[in-house]
Coordinates of C-alpha atoms and ligand atoms in Angstrom, one line a residue:
M1 CA 9.5 -8.1 -1.0
K2 CA 11.1 -4.8 -2.2
S3 CA 14.1 -4.7 -3.9
L4 CA 15.5 -2.0 -1.1
V5 CA 19.0 -1.7 -2.8
S6 CA 17.4 -0.8 -6.3
I7 CA 15.1 1.5 -4.6
L8 CA 18.0 3.3 -2.6
A9 CA 20.4 3.3 -5.6
L10 CA 17.4 5.1 -7.1
C11 CA 16.7 7.5 -4.4
F12 CA 20.6 8.6 -4.2
L13 CA 21.1 8.9 -7.4
G14 CA 17.9 10.8 -8.1
I15 CA 19.3 13.3 -5.8
I16 CA 22.5 13.8 -7.3
G17 CA 22.3 17.5 -9.1
T18 CA 18.9 17.8 -9.7
E19 CA 18.2 20.9 -9.9
A20 CA 14.8 22.3 -9.9
A21 CA 14.2 25.7 -9.4
G22 CA 17.4 26.5 -8.9
R23 CA 17.4 24.9 -5.4
N24 CA 19.8 21.8 -4.9
L25 CA 17.8 18.6 -3.9
K26 CA 21.0 17.3 -2.0
D27 CA 20.4 20.0 0.8
V28 CA 17.0 19.4 1.3
I29 CA 16.6 15.2 1.2
S30 CA 17.7 13.1 3.2
L31 CA 16.5 9.4 3.5
P32 CA 16.6 7.0 6.4
S33 CA 17.2 3.7 5.0
Q34 CA 14.2 2.0 6.6
R35 CA 12.1 4.2 5.0
F36 CA 11.4 1.6 2.4
Q37 CA 10.4 -0.9 4.9
Q38 CA 7.7 0.9 5.9
P39 CA 4.1 -0.8 5.8
Y40 CA 2.3 1.7 3.2
R41 CA 4.9 1.8 0.2
T42 CA 3.1 -0.3 -2.6
G43 CA 4.4 -2.7 -5.0
Y44 CA 3.1 -2.1 -8.1
H45 CA 1.3 1.4 -8.0
F46 CA 3.3 4.2 -9.3
Q47 CA 5.3 6.3 -6.9
P48 CA 8.5 8.5 -7.2
P49 CA 11.0 7.5 -4.9
N50 CA 10.2 9.9 -2.7
N51 CA 8.1 13.3 -1.6
W52 CA 4.9 14.6 -2.9
M53 CA 3.2 13.5 -5.6
N54 CA -0.2 14.8 -7.0
D55 CA -1.7 14.9 -10.8
P56 CA -1.1 12.5 -13.5
N57 CA 0.3 15.1 -16.5
G58 CA 0.9 14.5 -20.2
P59 CA 0.6 10.8 -20.6
M60 CA 1.4 9.8 -24.1
L61 CA 3.0 7.1 -26.0
Y62 CA 5.7 8.0 -28.1
E63 CA 7.8 6.0 -30.7
G64 CA 7.3 2.7 -28.5
V65 CA 7.6 4.5 -25.3
Y66 CA 5.1 5.4 -22.4
H67 CA 5.5 8.8 -20.9
F68 CA 3.9 9.7 -17.9
F69 CA 4.7 13.2 -15.9
Y70 CA 3.4 13.9 -12.4
Q71 CA 3.0 17.0 -10.0
Y72 CA 5.8 16.5 -8.1
N73 CA 7.3 18.7 -5.0
P74 CA 10.9 18.2 -5.0
Y75 CA 11.7 19.2 -1.6
A76 CA 9.2 17.6 1.0
A77 CA 6.2 15.2 1.4
T78 CA 3.3 18.1 1.0
F79 CA 2.2 20.3 -1.4
G80 CA 4.5 23.2 -1.4
D81 CA 5.6 26.5 -2.8
V82 CA 7.1 24.9 -5.8
I83 CA 5.6 22.0 -7.8
I84 CA 7.3 20.9 -10.9
W85 CA 6.7 18.3 -13.4
G86 CA 8.2 14.8 -12.3
H87 CA 8.9 12.3 -15.0
A88 CA 9.1 8.4 -15.7
V89 CA 9.1 6.4 -19.1
S90 CA 8.0 2.4 -19.5
Y91 CA 7.4 0.0 -22.0
D92 CA 4.7 -1.9 -20.7
L93 CA 2.7 0.4 -18.2
V94 CA 3.9 -1.8 -15.4
N95 CA 7.6 -1.2 -15.0
W96 CA 9.3 2.2 -14.8
I97 CA 12.2 4.2 -15.2
H98 CA 12.5 7.2 -13.4
L99 CA 13.9 10.4 -15.2
D100 CA 14.9 14.0 -14.3
P101 CA 12.0 16.2 -13.9
A102 CA 11.1 17.3 -17.1
I103 CA 9.3 20.8 -16.8
Y104 CA 10.2 23.2 -13.8
P105 CA 10.2 26.7 -13.4
T106 CA 12.8 28.9 -15.7
H107 CA 11.0 31.7 -17.0
E108 CA 8.5 34.6 -16.1
A109 CA 5.3 32.5 -17.2
D110 CA 6.1 29.7 -14.7
S111 CA 8.3 31.3 -12.1
K112 CA 6.4 30.1 -9.3
S113 CA 5.0 26.5 -10.3
C114 CA 4.8 24.2 -13.4
W115 CA 1.0 22.9 -12.6
S116 CA -1.4 20.4 -14.6
G117 CA -1.4 19.8 -18.4
S118 CA -1.5 17.6 -21.2
A119 CA 0.1 16.0 -24.3
T120 CA -1.0 16.6 -27.9
I121 CA 0.8 14.9 -30.7
L122 CA 0.9 17.0 -33.5
P123 CA 1.4 15.6 -37.3
G124 CA 5.0 14.4 -38.1
N125 CA 5.1 13.0 -34.8
I126 CA 5.5 15.9 -32.5
P127 CA 4.7 16.1 -28.6
M128 CA 3.6 19.3 -27.7
M129 CA 3.0 19.9 -23.9
L130 CA 0.4 22.6 -22.6
Y131 CA 0.7 23.2 -19.2
T132 CA -0.5 25.8 -16.8
G133 CA 2.4 28.0 -15.3
S134 CA 2.2 30.1 -11.9
D135 CA 3.8 33.2 -13.2
S136 CA 6.1 36.1 -11.0
K137 CA 2.7 37.2 -10.0
S138 CA 1.3 34.2 -8.7
R139 CA -1.5 34.4 -12.1
Q140 CA -2.6 30.8 -13.7
V141 CA -1.4 31.3 -17.2
Q142 CA -1.2 28.6 -19.9
D143 CA 2.1 27.7 -21.5
L144 CA 3.9 25.5 -24.2
A145 CA 7.1 23.5 -24.4
W146 CA 8.0 20.7 -26.4
P147 CA 11.1 18.0 -26.4
K148 CA 14.3 19.4 -27.3
N149 CA 15.6 16.4 -28.9
L150 CA 12.9 14.2 -30.9
S151 CA 15.7 11.4 -31.6
D152 CA 15.9 10.8 -27.8
P153 CA 13.3 8.1 -27.1
F154 CA 12.9 9.3 -23.6
L155 CA 12.6 12.9 -24.3
R156 CA 14.6 14.0 -21.4
E157 CA 14.4 17.7 -22.0
W158 CA 11.8 20.2 -22.9
V159 CA 12.5 23.4 -24.0
K160 CA 9.6 26.1 -23.4
Y161 CA 8.1 28.4 -26.2
E162 CA 9.7 31.9 -26.1
H163 CA 6.9 33.5 -26.1
N164 CA 4.9 32.0 -22.9
P165 CA 2.1 32.5 -21.9
I166 CA 0.1 31.5 -24.5
I167 CA -3.1 32.5 -22.8
T168 CA -3.5 34.7 -19.7
P169 CA -6.9 34.3 -17.7
P170 CA -10.0 36.0 -19.8
D171 CA -11.9 38.8 -17.8
G172 CA -14.3 37.9 -15.3
V173 CA -11.9 34.9 -14.2
K174 CA -9.9 35.4 -11.2
D175 CA -6.1 34.6 -11.5
D176 CA -6.0 31.9 -9.2
C177 CA -9.2 30.2 -11.3
F178 CA -8.0 29.1 -14.3
R179 CA -5.8 26.1 -15.0
D180 CA -5.5 22.6 -16.7
P181 CA -5.3 22.6 -20.5
S182 CA -6.5 19.4 -22.2
T183 CA -5.2 17.4 -24.9
A184 CA -5.9 19.5 -27.8
W185 CA -8.1 18.1 -30.6
K186 CA -8.6 18.9 -34.4
G187 CA -12.0 19.5 -35.9
P188 CA -13.2 19.0 -39.5
D189 CA -12.1 22.7 -40.4
G190 CA -8.6 22.1 -39.5
L191 CA -8.7 24.1 -36.3
W192 CA -7.0 22.9 -33.2
R193 CA -9.4 22.9 -30.1
M194 CA -8.5 22.5 -26.2
V195 CA -10.5 23.2 -23.0
V196 CA -9.1 24.7 -20.1
G197 CA -10.7 24.7 -16.5
A198 CA -12.0 27.8 -15.0
D199 CA -14.3 29.6 -12.4
R200 CA -16.6 32.5 -13.0
D201 CA -18.9 33.8 -9.7
N202 CA -18.1 30.2 -8.6
N203 CA -19.6 28.8 -11.4
G204 CA -17.3 25.9 -12.9
M205 CA -16.6 25.7 -16.8
A206 CA -14.6 24.5 -19.3
Y207 CA -13.7 27.2 -21.9
V208 CA -12.2 26.0 -25.4
Y209 CA -9.9 28.1 -27.1
Q210 CA -9.2 27.3 -30.5
S211 CA -5.7 27.7 -32.8
T212 CA -4.4 27.2 -36.4
D213 CA -0.8 26.8 -35.1
F214 CA -0.9 25.6 -31.5
K215 CA 0.7 29.0 -30.3
T216 CA -1.8 31.6 -30.9
W217 CA -5.3 30.5 -29.2
T218 CA -8.3 32.5 -29.4
R219 CA -11.2 32.0 -27.0
Y220 CA -14.5 30.3 -28.0
D221 CA -17.2 32.8 -26.5
H222 CA -19.4 30.3 -24.8
P223 CA -17.4 27.3 -22.6
L224 CA -17.9 23.7 -23.7
S225 CA -19.5 23.0 -20.5
S226 CA -20.4 24.6 -17.3
A227 CA -22.2 24.3 -13.9
E228 CA -23.7 26.7 -11.2
A229 CA -22.0 26.6 -8.0
T230 CA -19.5 24.2 -8.3
G231 CA -16.2 26.1 -8.1
T232 CA -13.3 25.9 -10.5
W233 CA -13.2 22.9 -12.6
E234 CA -9.9 21.1 -12.5
C235 CA -8.2 18.8 -15.0
P236 CA -11.2 18.8 -17.4
D237 CA -10.4 15.9 -20.2
F238 CA -12.8 15.8 -23.5
Y239 CA -12.4 12.6 -25.7
P240 CA -14.2 10.5 -28.2
V241 CA -15.6 6.7 -27.3
P242 CA -16.8 4.6 -30.0
L243 CA -20.2 3.3 -29.7
N244 CA -20.6 -0.6 -29.0
S245 CA -16.7 -1.3 -29.0
T246 CA -14.0 -1.5 -26.1
N247 CA -11.3 0.3 -28.1
G248 CA -10.4 3.6 -27.7
L249 CA -10.0 6.8 -30.7
D250 CA -7.6 9.7 -31.4
T251 CA -8.7 12.8 -29.5
S252 CA -9.9 14.3 -33.1
T253 CA -12.2 11.8 -34.2
Y254 CA -15.6 13.2 -34.3
S255 CA -17.6 11.1 -36.6
G256 CA -19.2 7.7 -37.4
S257 CA -21.0 6.0 -34.2
V258 CA -19.0 8.2 -31.5
M259 CA -19.7 9.9 -28.4
H260 CA -18.2 12.4 -26.6
V261 CA -17.2 12.2 -22.8
M262 CA -16.6 15.8 -20.7
K263 CA -15.1 14.9 -17.4
A264 CA -14.3 17.5 -14.8
G265 CA -12.7 17.7 -11.2
F266 CA -14.6 19.7 -8.5
Q267 CA -15.5 19.2 -4.9
G268 CA -13.0 16.6 -4.6
H269 CA -14.4 14.2 -7.1
D270 CA -14.0 13.7 -11.0
W271 CA -17.3 13.7 -12.4
Y272 CA -18.1 12.9 -16.6
T273 CA -20.8 12.9 -18.8
I274 CA -21.5 11.3 -22.0
G275 CA -23.3 13.3 -25.2
T276 CA -22.3 14.4 -28.5
Y277 CA -20.3 17.0 -29.9
S278 CA -20.5 19.4 -32.8
P279 CA -17.4 21.2 -33.7
D280 CA -18.9 23.4 -35.7
R281 CA -20.6 25.5 -33.0
E282 CA -18.2 24.1 -30.0
N283 CA -21.4 22.6 -28.7
F284 CA -21.5 19.6 -26.5
L285 CA -25.3 18.1 -25.5
P286 CA -25.0 15.8 -22.6
Q287 CA -27.5 12.9 -22.8
N288 CA -30.3 12.7 -20.7
G289 CA -29.8 16.5 -20.0
L290 CA -27.2 15.2 -17.3
R291 CA -24.9 18.0 -16.7
L292 CA -22.0 17.9 -14.3
S293 CA -23.5 19.4 -11.3
G294 CA -22.0 17.2 -8.4
S295 CA -25.4 15.4 -7.5
N296 CA -25.8 12.1 -6.8
L297 CA -27.3 11.3 -10.2
D298 CA -23.9 12.3 -11.5
L299 CA -21.8 9.9 -12.9
R300 CA -17.9 9.6 -11.3
Y301 CA -15.1 7.7 -12.4
D302 CA -14.3 6.4 -9.0
Y303 CA -16.7 6.9 -6.0
G304 CA -13.9 6.3 -3.8
N305 CA -10.4 8.2 -3.3
F306 CA -9.5 9.2 -6.7
Y307 CA -8.9 12.8 -8.5
A308 CA -7.2 15.0 -11.3
S309 CA -7.3 12.3 -13.6
K310 CA -6.2 12.2 -17.4
S311 CA -6.7 9.8 -20.3
F312 CA -4.4 9.3 -23.5
F313 CA -5.2 7.6 -26.3
D314 CA -2.7 4.3 -27.0
D315 CA -2.5 3.9 -30.8
S316 CA -0.6 0.7 -30.2
K317 CA -3.4 -1.4 -29.0
N318 CA -6.1 1.2 -30.0
R319 CA -7.5 1.7 -26.1
R320 CA -8.0 4.8 -24.2
V321 CA -5.9 4.7 -20.9
L322 CA -6.9 6.7 -17.8
W323 CA -4.5 7.6 -14.8
G324 CA -5.9 9.0 -11.5
W325 CA -4.3 10.5 -8.5
I326 CA -5.0 8.7 -5.4
P327 CA -4.1 11.0 -2.6
E328 CA -3.2 9.8 1.0
S329 CA -5.8 9.9 3.8
D330 CA -3.5 9.6 6.6
S331 CA -2.1 12.7 8.6
Q332 CA 0.2 15.3 7.5
E333 CA 2.4 14.4 9.8
D334 CA 2.2 11.0 9.2
D335 CA 3.2 12.2 5.3
I336 CA 6.4 13.5 6.4
E337 CA 7.2 10.9 8.6
K338 CA 6.9 8.3 5.6
G339 CA 8.9 10.8 3.3
W340 CA 6.3 10.5 0.6
A341 CA 2.9 11.1 -0.3
G342 CA 0.6 10.4 -3.2
L343 CA 0.0 7.2 -5.6
Q344 CA -1.2 6.6 -9.2
S345 CA -4.0 4.6 -9.7
F346 CA -2.8 1.3 -12.0
P347 CA -3.6 2.9 -15.6
R348 CA -7.1 1.7 -16.6
A349 CA -8.5 0.8 -20.3
V350 CA -11.9 3.3 -20.3
W351 CA -14.4 2.1 -22.8
I352 CA -18.6 3.1 -23.1
D353 CA -20.5 0.3 -21.7
R354 CA -22.9 -1.2 -24.2
S355 CA -26.1 0.5 -22.6
G356 CA -24.3 3.6 -24.0
S357 CA -24.9 5.2 -20.7
Q358 CA -21.5 4.8 -18.8
L359 CA -18.1 3.8 -18.9
I360 CA -16.3 0.9 -17.9
Q361 CA -12.9 0.8 -16.5
W362 CA -10.4 -2.2 -16.3
P363 CA -6.6 -2.5 -15.2
V364 CA -4.6 -2.5 -18.7
E365 CA -4.2 -6.1 -19.5
E366 CA -0.3 -5.7 -19.1
I367 CA -0.8 -6.0 -14.9
E368 CA -1.4 -9.7 -15.4
T369 CA 2.3 -10.1 -15.8
L370 CA 2.9 -9.5 -12.3
R371 CA 0.4 -12.4 -11.3
Q372 CA 1.8 -15.6 -9.8
N373 CA 0.7 -18.4 -7.5
E374 CA -2.8 -18.4 -8.8
V375 CA -5.4 -19.7 -6.4
K376 CA -8.7 -20.9 -7.3
L377 CA -12.2 -21.6 -5.9
E378 CA -15.6 -22.7 -7.1
N379 CA -18.8 -23.0 -5.6
K380 CA -18.1 -22.1 -1.9
K381 CA -21.4 -21.5 0.1
L382 CA -21.2 -18.6 2.5
D383 CA -24.0 -18.9 5.1
S384 CA -24.7 -18.2 8.6
A385 CA -23.4 -21.3 9.4
S386 CA -19.9 -20.5 7.8
P387 CA -20.1 -16.4 7.1
V388 CA -16.3 -16.2 6.3
Y389 CA -13.7 -18.2 4.2
E390 CA -10.2 -17.3 4.3
I391 CA -8.5 -17.0 0.9
Q392 CA -5.1 -18.6 1.9
G393 CA -1.8 -19.5 -0.2
I394 CA -1.3 -15.8 -1.7
T395 CA 0.3 -12.6 -0.4
A396 CA -2.9 -11.1 0.8
S397 CA -1.1 -7.4 1.0
Q398 CA -0.2 -7.4 -2.9
A399 CA -2.7 -9.3 -4.7
D400 CA -5.1 -9.2 -7.5
V401 CA -8.5 -11.1 -7.0
T402 CA -11.3 -11.6 -9.0
I403 CA -14.5 -13.3 -7.3
S404 CA -18.0 -14.0 -8.7
F405 CA -21.1 -14.3 -6.3
K406 CA -24.3 -16.3 -6.8
L407 CA -27.4 -15.1 -5.3
E408 CA -29.6 -18.3 -5.3
G409 CA -33.0 -18.0 -4.2
L410 CA -33.2 -14.0 -5.1
T411 CA -36.9 -13.1 -4.9
I412 CA -38.2 -9.6 -4.2
E413 CA -40.0 -10.7 -1.1
D414 CA -37.2 -11.4 0.6
T415 CA -35.2 -8.8 -0.5
E416 CA -34.9 -5.4 1.4
H417 CA -36.7 -2.5 -0.3
L418 CA -35.4 0.7 -0.9
D419 CA -36.8 4.1 -3.2
T420 CA -33.3 4.2 -4.8
T421 CA -33.9 7.3 -6.5
S422 CA -33.9 9.5 -3.4
A423 CA -31.1 7.4 -1.6
D424 CA -27.5 8.8 -1.0
P425 CA -25.4 5.7 -1.5
Q426 CA -22.1 6.7 0.3
A427 CA -24.6 7.5 3.3
L428 CA -26.1 4.1 3.1
C429 CA -22.8 2.3 3.3
T430 CA -21.8 4.5 6.0
E431 CA -25.1 4.0 8.0
R432 CA -24.7 0.2 7.1
G433 CA -21.3 -1.2 7.3
A434 CA -20.4 -4.6 7.2
S435 CA -21.6 -5.5 10.4
S436 CA -25.4 -4.3 9.7
K437 CA -27.1 -7.6 8.8
G438 CA -29.4 -7.5 5.6
A439 CA -31.0 -10.2 3.6
F440 CA -28.9 -10.6 0.5
G441 CA -25.5 -9.1 1.8
P442 CA -23.9 -7.5 2.9
F443 CA -21.3 -9.9 1.3
G444 CA -17.8 -9.8 -0.6
L445 CA -14.4 -9.4 0.5
L446 CA -12.1 -8.4 3.8
A447 CA -9.1 -7.2 2.6
M448 CA -6.0 -6.3 4.5
A449 CA -7.4 -7.8 7.6
S450 CA -5.6 -9.0 10.8
K451 CA -6.2 -12.6 11.7
D452 CA -8.8 -11.9 14.3
R453 CA -10.3 -9.2 11.8
E454 CA -10.0 -6.6 14.5
E455 CA -9.0 -4.6 11.3
Q456 CA -10.5 -5.3 8.0
T457 CA -11.5 -3.4 5.0
A458 CA -14.6 -4.5 3.7
I459 CA -15.7 -4.5 0.4
F460 CA -19.2 -5.6 -0.3
F461 CA -22.3 -5.9 -2.1
R462 CA -26.0 -5.3 -0.4
V463 CA -29.1 -6.4 -2.7
F464 CA -32.4 -4.0 -2.6
Y465 CA -35.6 -3.8 -4.3
D466 CA -37.1 -0.7 -5.7
Q467 CA -40.6 -0.7 -5.6
K468 CA -40.8 2.5 -8.1
I469 CA -39.0 1.3 -10.8
K470 CA -39.5 -2.3 -10.3
R471 CA -35.8 -3.2 -10.4
Y472 CA -33.2 -4.9 -8.3
S473 CA -30.6 -2.3 -7.0
V474 CA -26.8 -3.3 -6.0
L475 CA -25.6 -1.2 -3.9
M476 CA -21.0 -1.7 -3.5
C477 CA -19.5 -0.2 -0.3
S478 CA -16.0 0.0 0.7
D479 CA -16.4 0.3 4.9
L480 CA -13.2 1.7 6.0
S481 CA -14.8 2.3 9.7
R482 CA -12.4 -0.9 10.9
S483 CA -9.5 -0.5 8.4
T484 CA -7.2 0.6 11.3
V485 CA -7.0 1.0 14.9
R486 CA -4.5 4.0 14.3
S487 CA -6.1 7.4 15.0
N488 CA -5.9 10.6 13.0
I489 CA -6.5 8.2 9.6
D490 CA -9.5 9.4 7.5
T491 CA -12.1 6.2 7.5
T492 CA -14.7 7.4 5.9
S493 CA -16.5 4.5 4.1
Y494 CA -17.8 4.8 0.5
G495 CA -20.2 3.6 -1.9
A496 CA -22.3 3.8 -5.3
F497 CA -24.9 1.9 -7.2
V498 CA -23.8 -0.3 -9.6
D499 CA -26.1 -1.1 -13.0
I500 CA -26.8 -4.7 -13.0
D501 CA -29.8 -6.6 -14.0
L502 CA -30.4 -9.3 -11.0
Q503 CA -33.3 -10.3 -12.9
N504 CA -31.7 -11.8 -15.7
N505 CA -28.3 -13.0 -14.5
N506 CA -28.0 -13.2 -10.6
E507 CA -24.4 -13.0 -10.1
I508 CA -22.3 -10.2 -9.3
S509 CA -18.6 -10.4 -9.9
L510 CA -15.8 -7.9 -8.1
R511 CA -12.2 -7.2 -8.7
N512 CA -9.6 -6.0 -6.3
L513 CA -6.7 -4.6 -6.7
I514 CA -4.5 -5.2 -3.2
D515 CA -1.3 -2.8 -2.6
H516 CA -0.3 -2.4 0.8
S517 CA -2.1 0.7 1.6
I518 CA -4.4 1.2 -1.7
I519 CA -7.4 -1.0 -2.8
E520 CA -8.9 -0.7 -6.2
S521 CA -11.9 -2.2 -6.5
F522 CA -14.1 -2.7 -9.5
G523 CA -17.5 -4.2 -9.7
E524 CA -19.4 -6.2 -11.9
E525 CA -16.5 -5.9 -14.5
G526 CA -15.6 -2.2 -14.0
K527 CA -19.2 -0.5 -14.0
T528 CA -18.6 0.8 -10.5
C529 CA -15.1 1.5 -9.2
I530 CA -14.4 2.4 -5.8
T531 CA -10.6 3.3 -4.9
S532 CA -9.8 3.2 -1.0
R533 CA -6.3 4.0 1.3
V534 CA -5.9 1.8 4.1
Y535 CA -3.2 2.2 6.8
P536 CA -3.4 -0.6 9.0
K537 CA -1.6 -1.2 12.4
F538 CA -1.4 -4.8 12.7
A539 CA -2.7 -6.3 9.3
Y540 CA 0.3 -5.5 6.8
N541 CA 2.7 -7.2 5.0
E542 CA 2.8 -11.0 5.8
D543 CA 0.5 -10.3 8.5
A544 CA -2.5 -9.2 6.6
H545 CA -5.2 -11.8 5.2
L546 CA -8.0 -11.9 2.9
F547 CA -11.2 -13.4 3.5
A548 CA -14.6 -13.5 1.9
F549 CA -17.3 -12.9 3.9
N550 CA -21.4 -12.9 3.8
N551 CA -23.2 -11.1 6.5
G552 CA -26.7 -11.3 5.0
T553 CA -29.4 -13.8 6.3
R554 CA -29.5 -15.4 2.9
S555 CA -26.5 -17.7 1.5
V556 CA -24.9 -16.6 -1.2
T557 CA -22.2 -18.8 -3.4
I558 CA -18.8 -17.7 -4.5
S559 CA -19.3 -19.4 -7.9
K560 CA -15.7 -18.7 -8.9
M561 CA -12.7 -17.0 -7.6
S562 CA -9.3 -16.7 -8.8
A563 CA -6.7 -14.9 -6.4
W564 CA -3.0 -14.2 -7.6
S565 CA 0.4 -12.8 -5.3
M566 CA 1.5 -9.8 -7.4
K567 CA 4.9 -9.5 -7.7
D568 CA 6.9 -6.0 -7.2
A569 CA 6.8 -4.0 -10.6
E570 CA 10.2 -2.7 -11.5
F571 CA 11.0 1.0 -10.3
V572 CA 14.8 2.0 -11.9
I573 CA 16.7 4.8 -12.1
D574 CA 18.0 5.9 -15.9
Q575 CA 21.5 5.4 -16.1
T576 CA 22.2 8.4 -17.8
V577 CA 20.3 10.6 -15.5
K578 CA 22.6 13.8 -14.8
S579 CA 26.1 12.3 -14.9
A580 CA 26.8 15.6 -16.3
A581 CA 25.8 17.5 -13.4
Ligands
NAG1 C1 19.4 13.5 -29.8 O1 19.2 12.1 -29.0 C2 20.0 11.2 -29.8 C3 19.5 9.8 -29.0 O2 19.9 9.6 -27.8 C4 21.5 11.4 -29.4 O3 22.1 10.3 -30.5 C5 22.1 12.7 -29.7 O4 23.0 12.8 -29.9 C6 21.1 13.7 -29.2 N1 21.4 14.9 -30.0 C7 21.5 16.0 -29.8 C8 21.7 17.5 -30.3 O5 21.5 15.9 -28.3
NAG2 C1 -24.9 -0.8 -30.3 O1 -25.6 -2.7 -30.2 C2 -27.1 -2.2 -29.5 C3 -27.0 -3.5 -29.2 O2 -26.4 -4.7 -29.2 C4 -27.9 -2.0 -30.5 O3 -29.3 -1.9 -30.4 C5 -27.3 -0.5 -31.2 O4 -28.2 -0.1 -32.6 C6 -25.8 -0.3 -31.3 N1 -25.5 0.8 -31.6 C7 -24.7 1.1 -32.7 C8 -24.2 2.5 -32.8 O5 -24.4 0.5 -33.2
NAG3 C1 -21.3 -9.2 10.5 O1 -22.3 -8.5 11.7 C2 -21.7 -8.8 12.6 C3 -22.8 -8.3 14.0 O2 -24.1 -8.1 13.3 C4 -20.1 -8.4 13.4 O3 -19.9 -8.8 14.5 C5 -19.1 -8.9 12.5 O4 -18.1 -8.3 12.5 C6 -20.0 -8.8 10.9 N1 -18.9 -9.5 10.0 C7 -17.7 -8.6 9.4 C8 -17.3 -9.8 8.4 O5 -17.9 -7.5 8.9

């Protein structure tokens, strides 16, 4: 299982001399050795050795090394008074080397905390970090930092711009409602632009700032995007996507067959809209008039537990890669006992669907290096005589599973009818979980299940016919109501519709990344994503099981399935970390 020795060594070394914010971590952290034998620690999702982690920050590729920074409380497993930038590097987005924290309070302009920000690579291959500082008066101001030594491939040390802050809250924006600068992009006029999340009288927005030299920034008079009554927009992201291609683009690309994605986090979710961007007037026009308002019609990256995401362009593979913070859904007391809180999603490639109306997300291909012991299945019928099939031969608590269901005999008459335009998919999944029989569906997987299935997390589909639009609609759910028999766990169910044309193709696919306390689910090749956190009392490690199931009255057939055990990703400490301390 996990390499306890290396993780413990890592924690121990990590403590030595990591002096952030003037306090010594050695005095604050003591690690019981059984911490890493606990059931909810993951095998291949990114986690620091201990303590609290939230937003991903400044992801980038520099000289063949992936850099990942994250919001980190060096002192506790809870969101704390001081948040700094943790730092790790990787050659493959799978295995990681933990480094010392990169950015932490040192100056007036970030003396209380160093909050979220983004990387921009300037011409000449010079990384620049824009981030939010909480200054000595707890104002949210925007700061600039860059690597001290560009010859160090790990970019261990960062220096702050002497004239920080570069931007202070504009008039009408409260001091604590102005944060999270995006990656900057260059327009055809040679000016740099970036957006910062803000709130004016409870209306959320992304303000655009422009600069010639990356140091002096001027606010453009109107925001790039805004919406009423959403509260502060957090972690705005703005980037181009090429039509009819799975490739990504450099953030400064604006011409050709290109659409732009505007993403903002508010009310606990990451919302996005696709539209056209005119840099001359800083005008972003969402297609179909869909603005980011937090309504059921708006698109989300993920309909489960996923927030504060950030993307970057990986020019080594011409792709855009997305990271998202996956918070805990156990109690704060549990987090303190575990000694850690917060995961990152497995990095996802993101591109625009052929329809042009939504994004597709898919775990980066490097994840396949962790796969082993493939188990396959074809043409297995699930009906009321045999509604459940156990998938055996893999470690069900640490797995990658792809499965396709074929709906033979699908007819409009036999399908449940629903007016989908007025439906709330999450409410539907809550009312009608895996135990609520339908016609076609619920069918899907039971992950992190106990042998007797008293504990189970059901990720499933349910098929409806919508008379109004004359189309089948597919609902995807993650039913957490039976995910644990423990109390004080948030077991809210999640749900969303999947845009799939069942009239022409009666097959639906599902991929699940299962990793102890996280299940990332990708419906229909990444069209709809739902991430869940689970804390089973019994169904963990070797006692976790995996089943396919069908609780509908109509039969469905597993047309094909491949499941793999997943190896542990390697998380090691940089040998040179603060030997100088
Ligand atoms: C910069 O990093 C390189 C590579 O690690 C190292 O050889 C060099 O000594 C560093 N320079 C300074 C000034 O620290
Ligand atoms: C993308 O492909 C679709 C169909 O394959 C086509 O109708 C559309 O014109 C293409 N768009 C672009 C910008 O090439
Ligand atoms: C199917 O539904 C029945 C009740 O209708 C329930 O007892 C059973 O647990 C359900 N199966 C699954 C896999 O949830």
